[in-house]
Coordinates of N, CA and C and ligand atoms in Angstrom, one line a residue:
X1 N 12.1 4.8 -9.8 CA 10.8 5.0 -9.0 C 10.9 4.3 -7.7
X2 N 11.4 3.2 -8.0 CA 11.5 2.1 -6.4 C 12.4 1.5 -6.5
X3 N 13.6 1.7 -6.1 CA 15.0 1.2 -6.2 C 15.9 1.1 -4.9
X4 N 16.0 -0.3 -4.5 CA 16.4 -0.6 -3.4 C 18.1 -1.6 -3.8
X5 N 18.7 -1.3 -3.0 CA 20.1 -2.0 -2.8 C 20.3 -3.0 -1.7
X6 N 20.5 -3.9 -2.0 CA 21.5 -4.6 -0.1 C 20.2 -4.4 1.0
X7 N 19.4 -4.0 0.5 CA 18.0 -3.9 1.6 C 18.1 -5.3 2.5
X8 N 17.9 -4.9 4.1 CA 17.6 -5.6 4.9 C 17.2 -5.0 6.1
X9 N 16.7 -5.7 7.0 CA 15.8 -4.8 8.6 C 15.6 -6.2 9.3
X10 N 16.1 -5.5 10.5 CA 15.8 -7.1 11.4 C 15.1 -6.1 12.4
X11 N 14.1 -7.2 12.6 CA 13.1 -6.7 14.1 C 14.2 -6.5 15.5
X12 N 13.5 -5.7 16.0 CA 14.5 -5.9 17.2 C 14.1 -6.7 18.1
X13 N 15.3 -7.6 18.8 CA 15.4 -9.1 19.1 C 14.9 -10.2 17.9
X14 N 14.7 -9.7 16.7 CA 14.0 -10.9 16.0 C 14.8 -11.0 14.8
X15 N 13.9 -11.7 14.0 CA 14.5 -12.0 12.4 C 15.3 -10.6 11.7
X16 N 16.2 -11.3 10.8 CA 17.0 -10.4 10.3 C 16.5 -11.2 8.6
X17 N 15.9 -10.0 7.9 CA 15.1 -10.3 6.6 C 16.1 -9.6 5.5
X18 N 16.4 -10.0 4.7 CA 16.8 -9.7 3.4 C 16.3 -9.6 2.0
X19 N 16.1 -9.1 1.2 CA 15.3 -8.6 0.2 C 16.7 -8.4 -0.9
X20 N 15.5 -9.2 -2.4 CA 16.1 -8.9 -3.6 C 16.2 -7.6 -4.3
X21 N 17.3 -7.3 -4.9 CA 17.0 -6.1 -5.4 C 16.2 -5.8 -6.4
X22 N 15.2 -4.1 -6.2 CA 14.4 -4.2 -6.9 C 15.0 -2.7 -7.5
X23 N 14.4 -2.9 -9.3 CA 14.6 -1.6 -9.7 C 13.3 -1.1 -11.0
X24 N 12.3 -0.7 -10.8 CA 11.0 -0.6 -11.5 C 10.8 1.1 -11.6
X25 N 10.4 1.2 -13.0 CA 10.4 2.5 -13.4 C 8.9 3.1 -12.7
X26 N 8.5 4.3 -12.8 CA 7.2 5.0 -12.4 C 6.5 4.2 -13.7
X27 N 5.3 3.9 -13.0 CA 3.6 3.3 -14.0 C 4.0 1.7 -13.8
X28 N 5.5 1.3 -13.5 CA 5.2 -0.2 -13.2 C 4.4 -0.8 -12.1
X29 N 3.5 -1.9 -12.4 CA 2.6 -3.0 -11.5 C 3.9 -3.9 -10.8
X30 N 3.9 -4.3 -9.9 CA 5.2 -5.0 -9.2 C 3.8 -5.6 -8.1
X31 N 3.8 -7.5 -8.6 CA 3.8 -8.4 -7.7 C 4.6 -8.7 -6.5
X32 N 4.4 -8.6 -5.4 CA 5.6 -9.0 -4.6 C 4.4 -10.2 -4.2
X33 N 5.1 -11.1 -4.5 CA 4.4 -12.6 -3.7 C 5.3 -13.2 -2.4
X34 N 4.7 -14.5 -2.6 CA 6.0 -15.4 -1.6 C 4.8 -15.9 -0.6
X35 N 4.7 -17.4 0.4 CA 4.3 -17.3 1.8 C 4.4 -16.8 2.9
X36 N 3.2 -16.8 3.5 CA 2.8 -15.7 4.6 C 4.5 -15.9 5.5
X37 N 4.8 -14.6 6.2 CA 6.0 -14.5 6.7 C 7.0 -14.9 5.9
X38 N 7.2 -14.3 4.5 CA 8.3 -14.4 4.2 C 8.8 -13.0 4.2
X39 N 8.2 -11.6 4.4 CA 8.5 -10.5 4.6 C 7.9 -9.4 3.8
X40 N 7.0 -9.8 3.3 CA 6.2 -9.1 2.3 C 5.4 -7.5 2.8
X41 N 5.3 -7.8 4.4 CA 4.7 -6.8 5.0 C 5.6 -5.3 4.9
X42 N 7.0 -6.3 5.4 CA 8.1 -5.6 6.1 C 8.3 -5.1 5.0
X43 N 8.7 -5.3 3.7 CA 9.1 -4.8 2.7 C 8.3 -3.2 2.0
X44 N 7.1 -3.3 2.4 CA 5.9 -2.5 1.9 C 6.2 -1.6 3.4
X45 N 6.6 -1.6 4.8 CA 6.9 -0.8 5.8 C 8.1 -0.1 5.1
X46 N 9.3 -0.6 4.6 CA 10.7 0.0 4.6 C 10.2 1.0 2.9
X47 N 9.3 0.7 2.2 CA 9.0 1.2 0.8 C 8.2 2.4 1.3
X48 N 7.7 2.3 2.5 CA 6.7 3.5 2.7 C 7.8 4.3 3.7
X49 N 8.8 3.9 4.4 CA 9.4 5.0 5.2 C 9.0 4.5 6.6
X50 N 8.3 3.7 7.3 CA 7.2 3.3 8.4 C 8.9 2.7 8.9
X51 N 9.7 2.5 8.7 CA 10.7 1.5 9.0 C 11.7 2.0 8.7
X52 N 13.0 2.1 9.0 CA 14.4 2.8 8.3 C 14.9 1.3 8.2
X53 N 15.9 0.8 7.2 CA 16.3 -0.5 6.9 C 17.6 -0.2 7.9
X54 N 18.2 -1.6 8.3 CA 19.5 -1.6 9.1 C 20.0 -1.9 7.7
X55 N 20.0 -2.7 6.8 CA 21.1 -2.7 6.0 C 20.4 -1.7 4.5
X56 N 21.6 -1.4 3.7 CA 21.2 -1.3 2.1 C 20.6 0.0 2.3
X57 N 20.3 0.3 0.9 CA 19.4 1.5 0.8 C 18.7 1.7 -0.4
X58 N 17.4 2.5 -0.1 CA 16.5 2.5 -1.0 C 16.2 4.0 -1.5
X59 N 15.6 3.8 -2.8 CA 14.8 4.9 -3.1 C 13.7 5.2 -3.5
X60 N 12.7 5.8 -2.9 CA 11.5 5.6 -4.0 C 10.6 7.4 -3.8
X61 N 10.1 7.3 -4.9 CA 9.7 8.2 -5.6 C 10.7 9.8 -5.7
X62 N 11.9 9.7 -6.0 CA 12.6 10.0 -6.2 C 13.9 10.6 -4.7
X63 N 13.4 9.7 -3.4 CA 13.6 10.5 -2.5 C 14.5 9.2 -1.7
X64 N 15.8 9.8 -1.4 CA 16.3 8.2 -0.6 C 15.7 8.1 0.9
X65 N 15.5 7.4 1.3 CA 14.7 7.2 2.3 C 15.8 7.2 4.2
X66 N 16.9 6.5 3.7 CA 17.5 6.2 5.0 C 17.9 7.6 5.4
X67 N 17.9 8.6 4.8 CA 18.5 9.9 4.9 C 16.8 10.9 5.6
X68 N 15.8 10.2 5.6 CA 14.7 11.3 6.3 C 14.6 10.9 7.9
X69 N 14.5 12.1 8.3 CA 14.1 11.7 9.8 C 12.7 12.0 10.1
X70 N 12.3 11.1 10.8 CA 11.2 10.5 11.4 C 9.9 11.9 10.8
X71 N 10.0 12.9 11.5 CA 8.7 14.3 10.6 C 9.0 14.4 9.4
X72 N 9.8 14.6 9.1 CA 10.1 14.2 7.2 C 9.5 13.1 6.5
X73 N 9.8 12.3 7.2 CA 9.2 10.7 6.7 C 7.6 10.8 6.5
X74 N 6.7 11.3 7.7 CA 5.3 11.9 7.9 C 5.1 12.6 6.8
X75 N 5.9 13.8 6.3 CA 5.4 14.3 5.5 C 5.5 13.5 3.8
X76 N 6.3 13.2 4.1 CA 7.0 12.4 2.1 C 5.6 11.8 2.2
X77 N 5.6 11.0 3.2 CA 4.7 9.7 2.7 C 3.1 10.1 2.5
X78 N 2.8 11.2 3.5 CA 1.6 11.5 3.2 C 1.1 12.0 1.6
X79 N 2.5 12.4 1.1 CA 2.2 12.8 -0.6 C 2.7 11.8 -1.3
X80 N 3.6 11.2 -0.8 CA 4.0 10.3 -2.5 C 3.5 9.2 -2.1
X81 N 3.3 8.8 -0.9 CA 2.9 6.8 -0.6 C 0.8 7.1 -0.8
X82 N 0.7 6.1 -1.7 CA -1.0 5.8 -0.9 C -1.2 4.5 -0.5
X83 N -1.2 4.2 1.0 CA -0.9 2.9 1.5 C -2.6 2.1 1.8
X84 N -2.4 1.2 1.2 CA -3.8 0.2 1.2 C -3.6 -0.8 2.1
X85 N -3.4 -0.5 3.5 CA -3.0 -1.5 4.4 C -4.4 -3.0 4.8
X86 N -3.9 -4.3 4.9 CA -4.3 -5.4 5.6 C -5.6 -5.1 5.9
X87 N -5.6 -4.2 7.4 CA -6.6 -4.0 8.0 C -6.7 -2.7 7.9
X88 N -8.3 -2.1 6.9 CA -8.3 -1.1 6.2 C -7.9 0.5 7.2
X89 N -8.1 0.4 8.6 CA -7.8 1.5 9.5 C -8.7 2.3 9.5
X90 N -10.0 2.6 9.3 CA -11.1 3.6 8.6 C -11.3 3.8 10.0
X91 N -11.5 5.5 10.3 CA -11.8 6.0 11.6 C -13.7 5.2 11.5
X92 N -13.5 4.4 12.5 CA -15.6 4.2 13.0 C -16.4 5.4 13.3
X93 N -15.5 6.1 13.9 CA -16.8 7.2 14.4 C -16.4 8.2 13.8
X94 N -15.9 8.2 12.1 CA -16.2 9.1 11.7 C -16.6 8.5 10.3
X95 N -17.5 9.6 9.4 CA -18.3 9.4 8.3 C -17.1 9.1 7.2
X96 N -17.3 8.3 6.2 CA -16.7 8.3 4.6 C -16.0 9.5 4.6
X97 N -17.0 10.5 4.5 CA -16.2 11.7 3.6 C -14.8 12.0 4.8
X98 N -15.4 12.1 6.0 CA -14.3 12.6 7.2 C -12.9 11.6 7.4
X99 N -13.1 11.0 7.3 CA -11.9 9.3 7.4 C -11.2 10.0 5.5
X100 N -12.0 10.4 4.4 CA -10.7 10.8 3.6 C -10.6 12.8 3.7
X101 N -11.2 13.4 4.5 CA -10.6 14.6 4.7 C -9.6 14.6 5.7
X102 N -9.5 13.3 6.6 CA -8.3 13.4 7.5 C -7.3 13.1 6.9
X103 N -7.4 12.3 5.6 CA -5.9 12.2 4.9 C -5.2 13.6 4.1
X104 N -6.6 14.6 3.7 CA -6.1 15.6 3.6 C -5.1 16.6 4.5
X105 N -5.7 16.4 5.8 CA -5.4 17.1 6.7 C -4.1 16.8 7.2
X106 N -4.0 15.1 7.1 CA -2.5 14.9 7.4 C -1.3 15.4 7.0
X107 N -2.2 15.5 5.6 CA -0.7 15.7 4.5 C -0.6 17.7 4.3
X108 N -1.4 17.8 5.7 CA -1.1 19.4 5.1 C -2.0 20.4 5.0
X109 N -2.9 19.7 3.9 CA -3.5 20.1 3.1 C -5.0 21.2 3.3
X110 N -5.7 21.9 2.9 CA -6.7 22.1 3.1 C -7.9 21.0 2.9
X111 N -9.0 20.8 3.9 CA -10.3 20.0 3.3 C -10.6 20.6 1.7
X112 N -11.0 19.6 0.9 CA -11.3 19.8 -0.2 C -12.6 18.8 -0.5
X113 N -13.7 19.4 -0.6 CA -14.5 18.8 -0.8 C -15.0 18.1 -2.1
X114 N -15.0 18.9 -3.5 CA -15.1 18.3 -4.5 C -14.2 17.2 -4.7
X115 N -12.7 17.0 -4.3 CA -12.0 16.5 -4.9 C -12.4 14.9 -3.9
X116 N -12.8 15.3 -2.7 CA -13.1 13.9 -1.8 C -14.3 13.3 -2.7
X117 N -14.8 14.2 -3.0 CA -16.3 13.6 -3.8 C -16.0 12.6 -5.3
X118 N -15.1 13.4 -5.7 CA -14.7 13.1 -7.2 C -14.0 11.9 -7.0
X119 N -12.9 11.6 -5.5 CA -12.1 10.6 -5.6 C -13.6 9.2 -5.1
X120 N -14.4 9.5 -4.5 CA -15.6 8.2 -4.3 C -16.1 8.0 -5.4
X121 N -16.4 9.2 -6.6 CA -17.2 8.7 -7.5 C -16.1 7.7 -8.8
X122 N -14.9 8.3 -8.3 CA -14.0 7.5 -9.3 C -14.2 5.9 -8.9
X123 N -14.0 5.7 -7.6 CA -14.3 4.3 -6.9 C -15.8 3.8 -6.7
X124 N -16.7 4.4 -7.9 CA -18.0 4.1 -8.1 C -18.8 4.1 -6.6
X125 N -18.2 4.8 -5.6 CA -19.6 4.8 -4.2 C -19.3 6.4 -3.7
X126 N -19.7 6.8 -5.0 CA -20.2 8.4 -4.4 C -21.4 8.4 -3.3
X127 N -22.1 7.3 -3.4 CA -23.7 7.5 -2.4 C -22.9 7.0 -0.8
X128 N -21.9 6.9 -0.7 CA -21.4 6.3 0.6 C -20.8 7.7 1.4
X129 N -20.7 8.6 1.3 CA -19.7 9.9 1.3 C -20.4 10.1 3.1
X130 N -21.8 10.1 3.5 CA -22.2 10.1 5.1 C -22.2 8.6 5.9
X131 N -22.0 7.7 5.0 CA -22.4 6.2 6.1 C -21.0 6.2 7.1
X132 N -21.3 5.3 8.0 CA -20.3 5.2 8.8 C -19.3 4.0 7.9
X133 N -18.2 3.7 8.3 CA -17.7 2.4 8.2 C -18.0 1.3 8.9
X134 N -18.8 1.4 9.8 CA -19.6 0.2 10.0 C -20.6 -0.4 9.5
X135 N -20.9 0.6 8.5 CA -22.5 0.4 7.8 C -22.0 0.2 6.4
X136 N -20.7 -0.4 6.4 CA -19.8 -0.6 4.6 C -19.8 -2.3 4.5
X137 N -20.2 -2.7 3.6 CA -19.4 -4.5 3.0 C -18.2 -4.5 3.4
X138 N -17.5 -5.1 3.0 CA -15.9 -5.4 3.0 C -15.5 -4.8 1.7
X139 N -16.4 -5.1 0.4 CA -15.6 -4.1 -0.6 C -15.9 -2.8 -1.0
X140 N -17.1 -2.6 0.0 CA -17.6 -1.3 -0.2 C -16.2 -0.4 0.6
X141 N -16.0 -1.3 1.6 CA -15.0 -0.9 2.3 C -13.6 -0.4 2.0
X142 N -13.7 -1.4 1.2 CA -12.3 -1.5 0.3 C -12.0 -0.3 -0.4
X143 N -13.3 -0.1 -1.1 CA -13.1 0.8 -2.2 C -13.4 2.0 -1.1
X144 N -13.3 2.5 -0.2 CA -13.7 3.6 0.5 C -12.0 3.7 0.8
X145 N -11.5 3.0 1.7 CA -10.4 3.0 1.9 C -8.7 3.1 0.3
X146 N -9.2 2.6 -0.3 CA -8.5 2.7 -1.7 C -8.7 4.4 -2.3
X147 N -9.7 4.5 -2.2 CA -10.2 6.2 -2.5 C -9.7 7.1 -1.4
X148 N -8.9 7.0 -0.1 CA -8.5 7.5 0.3 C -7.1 7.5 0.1
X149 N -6.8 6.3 0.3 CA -5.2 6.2 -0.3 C -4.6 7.1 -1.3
X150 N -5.8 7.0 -2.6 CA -5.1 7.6 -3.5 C -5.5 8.9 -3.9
X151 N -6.2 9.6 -2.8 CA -7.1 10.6 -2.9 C -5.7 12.0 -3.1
X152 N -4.7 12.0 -2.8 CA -3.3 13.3 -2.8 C -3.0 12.8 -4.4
X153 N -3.1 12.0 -5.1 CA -2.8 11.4 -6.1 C -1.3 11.1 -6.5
X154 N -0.5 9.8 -5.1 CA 0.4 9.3 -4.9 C 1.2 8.8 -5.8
X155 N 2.4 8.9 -6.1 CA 3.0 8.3 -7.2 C 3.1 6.6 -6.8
X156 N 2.8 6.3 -5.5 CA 3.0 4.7 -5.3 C 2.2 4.5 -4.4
X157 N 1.7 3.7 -5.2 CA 0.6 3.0 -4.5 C 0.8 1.5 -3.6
X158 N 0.9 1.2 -2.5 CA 1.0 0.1 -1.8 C -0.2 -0.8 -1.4
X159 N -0.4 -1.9 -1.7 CA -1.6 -2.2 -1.3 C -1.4 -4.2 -0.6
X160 N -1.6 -3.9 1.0 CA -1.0 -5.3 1.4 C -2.2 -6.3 2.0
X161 N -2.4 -7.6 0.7 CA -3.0 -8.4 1.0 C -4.1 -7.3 0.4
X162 N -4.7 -7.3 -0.8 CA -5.7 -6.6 -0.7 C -7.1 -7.3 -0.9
X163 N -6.8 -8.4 -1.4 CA -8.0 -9.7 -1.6 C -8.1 -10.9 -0.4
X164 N -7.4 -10.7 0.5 CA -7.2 -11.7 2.1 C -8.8 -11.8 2.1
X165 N -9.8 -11.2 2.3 CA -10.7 -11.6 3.3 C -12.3 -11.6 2.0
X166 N -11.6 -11.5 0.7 CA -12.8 -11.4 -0.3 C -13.1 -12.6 -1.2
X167 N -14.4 -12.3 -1.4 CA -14.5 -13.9 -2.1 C -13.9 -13.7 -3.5
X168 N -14.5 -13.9 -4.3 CA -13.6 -14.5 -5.7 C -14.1 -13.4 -6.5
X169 N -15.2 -12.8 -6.2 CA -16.0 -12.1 -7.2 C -15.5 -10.4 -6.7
X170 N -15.2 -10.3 -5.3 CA -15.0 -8.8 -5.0 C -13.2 -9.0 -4.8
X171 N -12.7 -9.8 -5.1 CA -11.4 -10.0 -5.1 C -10.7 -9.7 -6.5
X172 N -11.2 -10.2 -7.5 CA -11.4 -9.8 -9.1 C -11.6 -8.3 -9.3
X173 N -12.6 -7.9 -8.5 CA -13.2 -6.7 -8.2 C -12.0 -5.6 -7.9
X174 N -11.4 -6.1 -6.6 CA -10.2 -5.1 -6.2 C -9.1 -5.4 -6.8
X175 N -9.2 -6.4 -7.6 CA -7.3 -6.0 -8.0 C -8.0 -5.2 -9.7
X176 N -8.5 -5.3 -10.1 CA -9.2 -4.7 -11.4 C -9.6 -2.5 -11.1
X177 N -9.9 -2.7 -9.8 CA -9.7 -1.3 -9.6 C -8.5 -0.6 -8.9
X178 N -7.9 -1.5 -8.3 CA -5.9 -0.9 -8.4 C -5.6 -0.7 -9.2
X179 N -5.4 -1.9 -10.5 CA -5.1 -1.5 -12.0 C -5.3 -0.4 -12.5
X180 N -7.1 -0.1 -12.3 CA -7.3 1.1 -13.5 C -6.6 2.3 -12.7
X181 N -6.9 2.2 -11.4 CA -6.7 3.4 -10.3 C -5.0 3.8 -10.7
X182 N -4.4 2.9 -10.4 CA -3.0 3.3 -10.8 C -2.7 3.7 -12.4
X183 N -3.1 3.0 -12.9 CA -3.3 3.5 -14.7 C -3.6 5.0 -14.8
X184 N -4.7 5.1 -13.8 CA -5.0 6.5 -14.2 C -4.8 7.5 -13.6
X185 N -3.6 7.3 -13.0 CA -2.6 8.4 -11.9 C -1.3 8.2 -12.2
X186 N -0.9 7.1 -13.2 CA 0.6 7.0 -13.7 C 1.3 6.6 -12.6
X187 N 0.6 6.0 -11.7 CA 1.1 5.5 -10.4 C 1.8 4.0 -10.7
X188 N 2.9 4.0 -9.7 CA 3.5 2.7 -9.9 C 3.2 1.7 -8.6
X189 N 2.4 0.4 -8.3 CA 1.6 -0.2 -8.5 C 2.2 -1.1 -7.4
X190 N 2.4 -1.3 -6.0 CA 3.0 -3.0 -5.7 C 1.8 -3.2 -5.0
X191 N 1.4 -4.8 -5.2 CA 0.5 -5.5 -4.8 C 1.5 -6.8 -3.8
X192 N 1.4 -6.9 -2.7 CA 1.6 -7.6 -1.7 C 0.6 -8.9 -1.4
X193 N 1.0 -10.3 -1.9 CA -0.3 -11.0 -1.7 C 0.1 -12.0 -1.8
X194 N -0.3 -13.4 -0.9 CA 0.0 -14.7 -1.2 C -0.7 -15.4 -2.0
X195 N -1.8 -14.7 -3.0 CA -3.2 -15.4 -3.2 C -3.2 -14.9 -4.6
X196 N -3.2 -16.3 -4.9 CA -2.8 -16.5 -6.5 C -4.2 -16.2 -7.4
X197 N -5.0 -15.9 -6.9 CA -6.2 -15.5 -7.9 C -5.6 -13.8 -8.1
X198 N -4.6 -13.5 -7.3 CA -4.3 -11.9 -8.1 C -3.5 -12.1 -8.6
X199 N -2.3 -12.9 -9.2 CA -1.7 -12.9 -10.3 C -2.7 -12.7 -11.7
X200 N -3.2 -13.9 -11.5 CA -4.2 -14.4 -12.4 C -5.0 -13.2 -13.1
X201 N -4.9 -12.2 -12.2 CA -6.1 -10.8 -12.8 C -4.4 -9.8 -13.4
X202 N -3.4 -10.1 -13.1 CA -2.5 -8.4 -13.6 C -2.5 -9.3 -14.8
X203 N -1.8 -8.7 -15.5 CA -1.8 -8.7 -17.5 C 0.1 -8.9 -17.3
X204 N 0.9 -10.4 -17.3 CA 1.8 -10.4 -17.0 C 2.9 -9.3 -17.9
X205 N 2.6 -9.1 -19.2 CA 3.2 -8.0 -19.7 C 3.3 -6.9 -19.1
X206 N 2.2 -6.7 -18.5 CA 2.4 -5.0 -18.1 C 3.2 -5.1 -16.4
X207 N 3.4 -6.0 -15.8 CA 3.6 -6.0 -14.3 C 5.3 -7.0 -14.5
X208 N 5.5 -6.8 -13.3 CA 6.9 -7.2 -13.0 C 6.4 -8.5 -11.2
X209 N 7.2 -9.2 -11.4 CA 7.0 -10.0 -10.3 C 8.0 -10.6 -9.5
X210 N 8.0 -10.2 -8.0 CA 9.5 -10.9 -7.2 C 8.5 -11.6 -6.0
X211 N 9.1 -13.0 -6.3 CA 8.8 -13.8 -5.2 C 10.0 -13.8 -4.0
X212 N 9.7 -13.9 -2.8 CA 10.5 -13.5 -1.5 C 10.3 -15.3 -0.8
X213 N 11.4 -15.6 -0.6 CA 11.5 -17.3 -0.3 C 11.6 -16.8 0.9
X214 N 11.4 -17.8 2.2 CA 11.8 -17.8 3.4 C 12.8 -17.8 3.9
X215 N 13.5 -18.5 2.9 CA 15.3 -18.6 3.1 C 16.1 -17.4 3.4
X216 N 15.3 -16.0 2.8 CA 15.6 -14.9 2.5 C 15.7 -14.2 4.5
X217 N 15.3 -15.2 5.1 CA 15.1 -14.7 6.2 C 16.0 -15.4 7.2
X218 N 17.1 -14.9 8.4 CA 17.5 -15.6 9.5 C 16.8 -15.5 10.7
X219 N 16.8 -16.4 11.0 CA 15.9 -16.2 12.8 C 17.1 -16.7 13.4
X220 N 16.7 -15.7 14.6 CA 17.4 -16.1 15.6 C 17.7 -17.0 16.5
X221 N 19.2 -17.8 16.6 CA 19.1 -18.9 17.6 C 18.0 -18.7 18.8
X222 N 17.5 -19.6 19.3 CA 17.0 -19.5 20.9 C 18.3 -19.6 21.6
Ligands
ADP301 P1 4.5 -11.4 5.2 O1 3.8 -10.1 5.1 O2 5.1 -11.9 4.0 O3 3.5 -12.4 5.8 P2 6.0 -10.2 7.4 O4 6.8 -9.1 6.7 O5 4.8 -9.8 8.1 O6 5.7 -11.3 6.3 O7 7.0 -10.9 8.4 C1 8.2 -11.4 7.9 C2 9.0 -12.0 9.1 O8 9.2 -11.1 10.1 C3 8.2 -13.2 9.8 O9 9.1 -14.2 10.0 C4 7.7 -12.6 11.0 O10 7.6 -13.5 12.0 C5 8.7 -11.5 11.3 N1 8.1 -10.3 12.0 C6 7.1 -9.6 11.5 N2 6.7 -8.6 12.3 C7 7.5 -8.7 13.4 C8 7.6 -8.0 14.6 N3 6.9 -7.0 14.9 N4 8.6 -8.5 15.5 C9 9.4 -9.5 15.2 N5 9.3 -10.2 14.1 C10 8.4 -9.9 13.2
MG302 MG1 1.9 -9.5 5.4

């Protein structure tokens, strides 16, 4: 499902990052931890295609990656990746429902309106489908944004840093609805996070975990 080799990518003029090999079947939870800048971001860019690796090669969801070019890449990812980015990206000036009909549209697709409906009510805020995103909490947010991601019904779900800016109670909150969300799309699962209150919520049996050391990284002489 997500199988990478010799993986590495150096910024250009910058760090040259290296990564463990990973090999996790479809429906696996995969922790990727480690401290901030150890490459955690970069790794969830080269798993979505956002990045082509300079070294190694990967595969995920059944597609090798270094082999797509750049409109190819657009298209894979809009169907197999559902990306839960940092900073959630939600169009402002446009409504709930519109911000997940554009993911429709990205990927192709026709507007679908029951299914946009059905993906809010799954993320319990069907009543949010006209508010702006500036008129959302942070986890109302969350979960508006998470219901878009997984609204094509993605075989991989990425989600980076998804408890950074929540308190303890809506933090519990979102890694508890990744879980079931990916549970119930047989989706396989990486959670990106330095913040050890989401270990503490996956069920170590069911999830796999690779911590990423800094060492893992060269920087550049000055
Ligand atoms: P994490 O997500 O674990 O905090 P990142 O993947 O964001 O780590 O960054 C890993 C390393 O790559 C860091 O040392 C960072 O400084 C470097 N890096 C990240 N983005 C860039 C960039 N756009 N240009 C140059 N170096 C970068
Ligand atoms: Mg990061």
């Amino acid at each position: 499902m997500i199988k990478t080799s010799g993986l590495g990518y150096t910024y250009p003029g910058g760090a040259s990052l290296f990564f463990p090999d990973v090999d996790v079947a479809q429906g696996t939870v995969l922790l990727l931890s480690g401290p901030s800048g150890c490459g955690k971001s970069t790794w969830l860019a080269l798993v979505a295609a956002l990045v082509a690796p300079t070294s190694g090669s990967l595969t995920v969801a059944g597609q090798t990656l270094d082999a797509l070019k750049s409109v190819a890449a657009d298209a894979w990812r809009a169907r197999a990746i559902g990306f839960l980015p940092q900073r959630l990206h939600l169009s402002t000036a446009l409504s709930v429902y519109q911000n997940l009909a554009m993911a429709q549209w990205a990927a192709g697709q026709p507007e679908d309106a029951p299914r946009i409906h059905a993906a809010l009510q799954a993320l319990g805020v069907p009543e949010l489908a006209q508010r702006k995103p500036g008129q959302l909490s942070g986890g109302q947010a969350q979960r508006v944004a998470l219901a878009r991601a997984v609204l094509l019904q993605p075989q991989v779900i990425l989600a980076d840093e998804p408890t950074a800016s929540l308190d303890d109670a809506a933090a519990a909150d979102a890694v508890g609805l990744l879980l079931t969300t990916a549970q119930a799309q047989n989706a396989t699962l990486v959670i990106a996070t330095h913040d050890a209150r989401v270990a503490q919520r996956v069920p170590p049996g069911a999830s796999r975990q690779i911590v990423l050391q800094p060492s893992y990284i060269l920087h550049k002489p000055l």
